[in-house]
Amino acid sequence: MGAGRWGQLDLAGEAYKVTRDAADDDRPLVPCADYPVADVCRFSLAEPEIAPLPVDLGVVPYGAAGTAQALITNRAQVDVRVTHGERTVEVPAHGSAELTFSWTPEGATAGCERQTRRDTFVVQPKDASAPVVPRERAVVVPLQVTTGMATFSKHEPVATETGRSPDYGRASVDWTCPAGYVVEQCEPQLSSCLSSTRSCNAEGYRLTAEATADGRGCAFRCTGPSSSLWGDHGCAYTAAMVCRLGCN
């Protein structure tokens, strides 16, 4: 490093003249720009501190708007204006303010995926005549979100054969939601059994649809009478499952 740097005195207490050694280039020395003293130099527009980083918007389905706040701390010795999109906030020297970051993720994946992007805000001195360098800073903020389709649904007709002793096992269905989803609805639709009223919950018939114990799927069951003497029996319905996004 050259002998004549800022803030160095000779034995008489006089400031050295600016000199350079062979490693220096021909740029003029600029205080608070040539040295890493942003936290203490009044002439530096120091880059603000941001917490947390990255800014996590949590779980947000495709097409929905997610928001999250981050704390911006002004490390400069001067008051600043922070402009983010259409919003501008004033932050005093060494003060803090919250900024809200928004993002609407897009995609078509039936499952959880992590997406990242970068947002930017601009920092300028509140007093436009303040002798600071640089005159403004564009600060990049990394964002992340966990996303996927809001819901996943499945519908399928289910039926036993018609007969005096049908195999009701054919009317038992177990489904599981895709990874990252939890069950929201299990429902038998358009049910029809060979009771006198076509009900699947009368005359010995029983049709159920329940969420599994872990909350990640549906169990459909239909049981009914069996007889080799009294007519035909049978069970038919449409199994319907709806799962919602529930990424960890």
XYZ file of C-alpha atoms in Angstrom:
248
model
C 0.000 0.000 0.000
C 1.423 3.469 -0.828
C 2.925 5.658 1.867
C 0.504 8.572 1.576
C -2.880 7.089 2.542
C -5.679 8.997 4.236
C -5.338 9.606 7.927
C -1.567 8.931 8.176
C 0.683 11.480 9.948
C 4.427 11.900 10.036
C 6.430 12.166 13.262
C 5.775 15.909 13.398
C 2.047 15.334 13.292
C 1.723 16.622 9.757
C -0.287 14.739 7.126
C 1.761 12.927 4.528
C 1.426 14.132 0.997
C -0.390 11.700 -1.258
C 2.120 9.331 -2.873
C 1.722 6.038 -4.673
C 3.806 2.936 -5.034
C 4.241 0.709 -8.086
C 1.091 -1.234 -7.275
C -1.144 1.841 -7.514
C -3.000 2.805 -10.640
C -3.617 6.329 -11.880
C -7.004 6.838 -10.221
C -7.258 9.734 -7.769
C -7.844 8.534 -4.225
C -11.446 8.978 -3.106
C -12.121 8.956 0.632
C -14.746 6.413 1.779
C -14.747 4.780 -1.640
C -11.177 3.451 -1.729
C -11.326 2.082 1.820
C -13.647 -0.361 3.616
C -14.775 2.099 6.298
C -18.467 2.340 5.384
C -19.624 1.910 8.961
C -17.652 4.874 10.283
C -17.124 7.241 7.377
C -19.688 10.028 7.120
C -19.070 10.322 3.377
C -20.103 6.754 2.592
C -23.601 5.677 1.532
C -23.176 2.276 3.132
C -25.213 -0.659 1.865
C -28.067 -1.304 4.300
C -28.393 -4.454 6.351
C -31.335 -6.732 5.479
C -32.838 -9.390 7.733
C -33.774 -12.100 7.164
C -31.953 -13.224 4.063
C -33.207 -14.709 1.893
C -36.715 -13.329 2.358
C -38.969 -16.414 2.607
C -42.594 -15.977 1.488
C -43.577 -19.407 2.816
C -46.018 -21.710 1.018
C -47.896 -19.890 -1.757
C -49.957 -21.698 -4.449
C -49.473 -20.871 -8.112
C -51.334 -17.713 -9.075
C -51.701 -16.471 -5.489
C -49.870 -13.452 -4.125
C -47.443 -14.080 -1.272
C -45.954 -11.343 0.902
C -43.234 -11.157 3.529
C -41.538 -8.391 5.481
C -37.835 -7.705 5.898
C -36.138 -5.254 8.256
C -33.910 -2.719 6.512
C -31.256 -1.104 8.744
C -29.545 2.065 7.508
C -25.785 1.728 8.193
C -24.963 5.142 6.729
C -24.234 8.292 8.745
C -26.980 10.181 6.883
C -30.743 9.843 6.623
C -31.799 7.986 3.475
C -34.785 7.394 1.243
C -35.523 3.789 0.309
C -37.601 3.312 -2.847
C -39.154 -0.066 -3.563
C -41.613 -0.162 -6.427
C -44.088 2.677 -5.894
C -43.340 3.011 -2.174
C -40.712 5.279 -0.616
C -39.793 5.284 3.063
C -37.378 7.511 4.947
C -34.912 5.846 7.296
C -32.809 7.902 9.711
C -29.089 7.308 10.110
C -28.638 3.942 11.873
C -32.428 3.556 11.990
C -34.593 0.772 10.629
C -37.786 0.307 8.619
C -39.779 -2.621 7.280
C -40.223 -3.301 3.579
C -42.869 -5.639 2.195
C -41.913 -7.933 -0.668
C -44.566 -9.581 -2.851
C -44.493 -12.341 -5.433
C -47.075 -14.339 -7.394
C -45.390 -17.635 -8.401
C -46.443 -19.399 -11.593
C -46.175 -23.024 -12.675
C -48.016 -26.280 -13.339
C -46.444 -28.878 -11.042
C -48.633 -31.260 -8.998
C -46.287 -31.171 -6.043
C -44.085 -28.819 -4.076
C -41.307 -26.868 -5.724
C -38.935 -24.184 -4.466
C -38.696 -21.061 -6.597
C -36.259 -18.181 -6.188
C -36.010 -14.715 -7.653
C -34.374 -11.371 -6.981
C -36.039 -8.099 -6.062
C -34.392 -4.680 -5.910
C -34.776 -1.454 -3.968
C -32.882 1.840 -4.320
C -31.215 3.812 -1.515
C -30.477 7.537 -1.851
C -29.539 10.224 0.675
C -32.562 12.128 1.965
C -30.624 15.348 1.448
C -29.803 15.405 -2.245
C -26.833 17.696 -1.553
C -25.218 15.368 1.005
C -21.578 14.704 -0.082
C -21.781 10.914 -0.049
C -20.496 8.250 -2.407
C -21.980 6.533 -4.190
C -24.899 8.863 -4.884
C -27.308 5.932 -4.780
C -27.301 2.187 -4.289
C -29.415 -0.474 -5.993
C -29.720 -3.257 -3.430
C -30.571 -6.793 -4.583
C -32.753 -8.894 -2.259
C -33.075 -12.671 -2.804
C -36.591 -14.061 -2.372
C -37.744 -17.663 -2.099
C -41.131 -19.373 -2.047
C -42.463 -22.923 -1.839
C -45.240 -23.373 -4.361
C -47.384 -25.771 -6.386
C -50.942 -26.190 -7.646
C -53.414 -25.060 -4.983
C -55.410 -28.301 -5.159
C -55.249 -31.770 -6.672
C -58.456 -33.683 -7.353
C -59.285 -37.198 -8.471
C -62.632 -38.761 -9.452
C -63.235 -42.352 -10.475
C -66.297 -44.631 -10.774
C -66.258 -47.655 -8.462
C -68.648 -50.624 -8.493
C -69.116 -54.222 -7.529
C -70.590 -56.721 -9.912
C -74.328 -57.318 -9.605
C -75.211 -60.654 -8.061
C -76.506 -62.491 -5.036
C -73.067 -62.466 -3.388
C -71.059 -59.621 -4.961
C -67.424 -59.054 -4.100
C -67.616 -55.867 -2.002
C -63.828 -55.723 -1.982
C -64.097 -54.331 -5.480
C -65.856 -51.309 -3.975
C -62.970 -50.595 -1.586
C -60.583 -47.886 -2.784
C -57.541 -46.347 -1.070
C -56.016 -43.214 -2.539
C -53.066 -41.069 -1.497
C -52.523 -37.377 -2.230
C -49.392 -36.403 -4.190
C -46.287 -35.551 -2.188
C -46.654 -32.178 -0.513
C -50.466 -32.320 -0.356
C -52.903 -33.093 2.440
C -56.445 -34.351 2.029
C -59.203 -31.783 2.088
C -62.248 -33.826 1.076
C -63.221 -37.471 0.637
C -66.689 -37.889 -0.816
C -68.709 -40.642 -2.527
C -70.803 -39.152 -5.308
C -73.607 -40.493 -7.511
C -74.024 -43.533 -5.268
C -76.500 -46.260 -6.183
C -77.010 -49.586 -4.418
C -79.532 -52.344 -5.024
C -81.711 -51.490 -2.045
C -85.403 -50.748 -2.565
C -84.647 -46.979 -2.429
C -81.287 -47.194 -4.240
C -79.680 -45.886 -1.049
C -76.227 -47.088 -0.087
C -76.963 -46.568 3.594
C -80.101 -48.664 4.064
C -81.206 -52.305 4.101
C -77.768 -53.581 5.089
C -75.740 -51.330 2.810
C -73.075 -48.994 4.175
C -70.979 -46.573 2.107
C -68.187 -44.583 3.800
C -65.437 -42.183 2.747
C -62.878 -41.177 5.360
C -59.518 -39.440 5.491
C -56.662 -41.758 6.362
C -55.080 -41.464 9.803
C -52.080 -39.535 8.464
C -54.329 -37.042 6.646
C -52.697 -37.765 3.302
C -55.387 -39.794 1.542
C -58.902 -41.241 1.436
C -60.358 -44.677 2.180
C -63.643 -45.556 0.438
C -65.651 -48.608 1.520
C -68.988 -50.074 0.474
C -70.480 -53.167 2.094
C -73.885 -54.767 1.812
C -75.941 -57.930 2.088
C -75.071 -61.228 0.524
C -77.615 -63.947 -0.121
C -77.935 -66.908 -2.401
C -81.717 -66.852 -2.027
C -83.061 -63.294 -2.139
C -82.315 -61.411 -5.344
C -79.308 -59.483 -6.545
C -77.122 -57.046 -4.652
C -74.514 -54.522 -5.633
C -72.916 -51.152 -4.915
C -71.813 -48.371 -7.264
C -70.535 -44.807 -6.679
C -67.982 -42.253 -7.840
C -65.057 -41.794 -5.485
C -63.973 -38.140 -5.244
C -60.873 -36.871 -3.462
C -59.605 -33.291 -3.162
C -56.142 -32.520 -1.772
C -54.737 -29.089 -0.950
C -51.180 -27.845 -1.028
C -49.492 -28.427 2.309
C -45.725 -28.348 1.750
C -43.499 -28.512 4.805
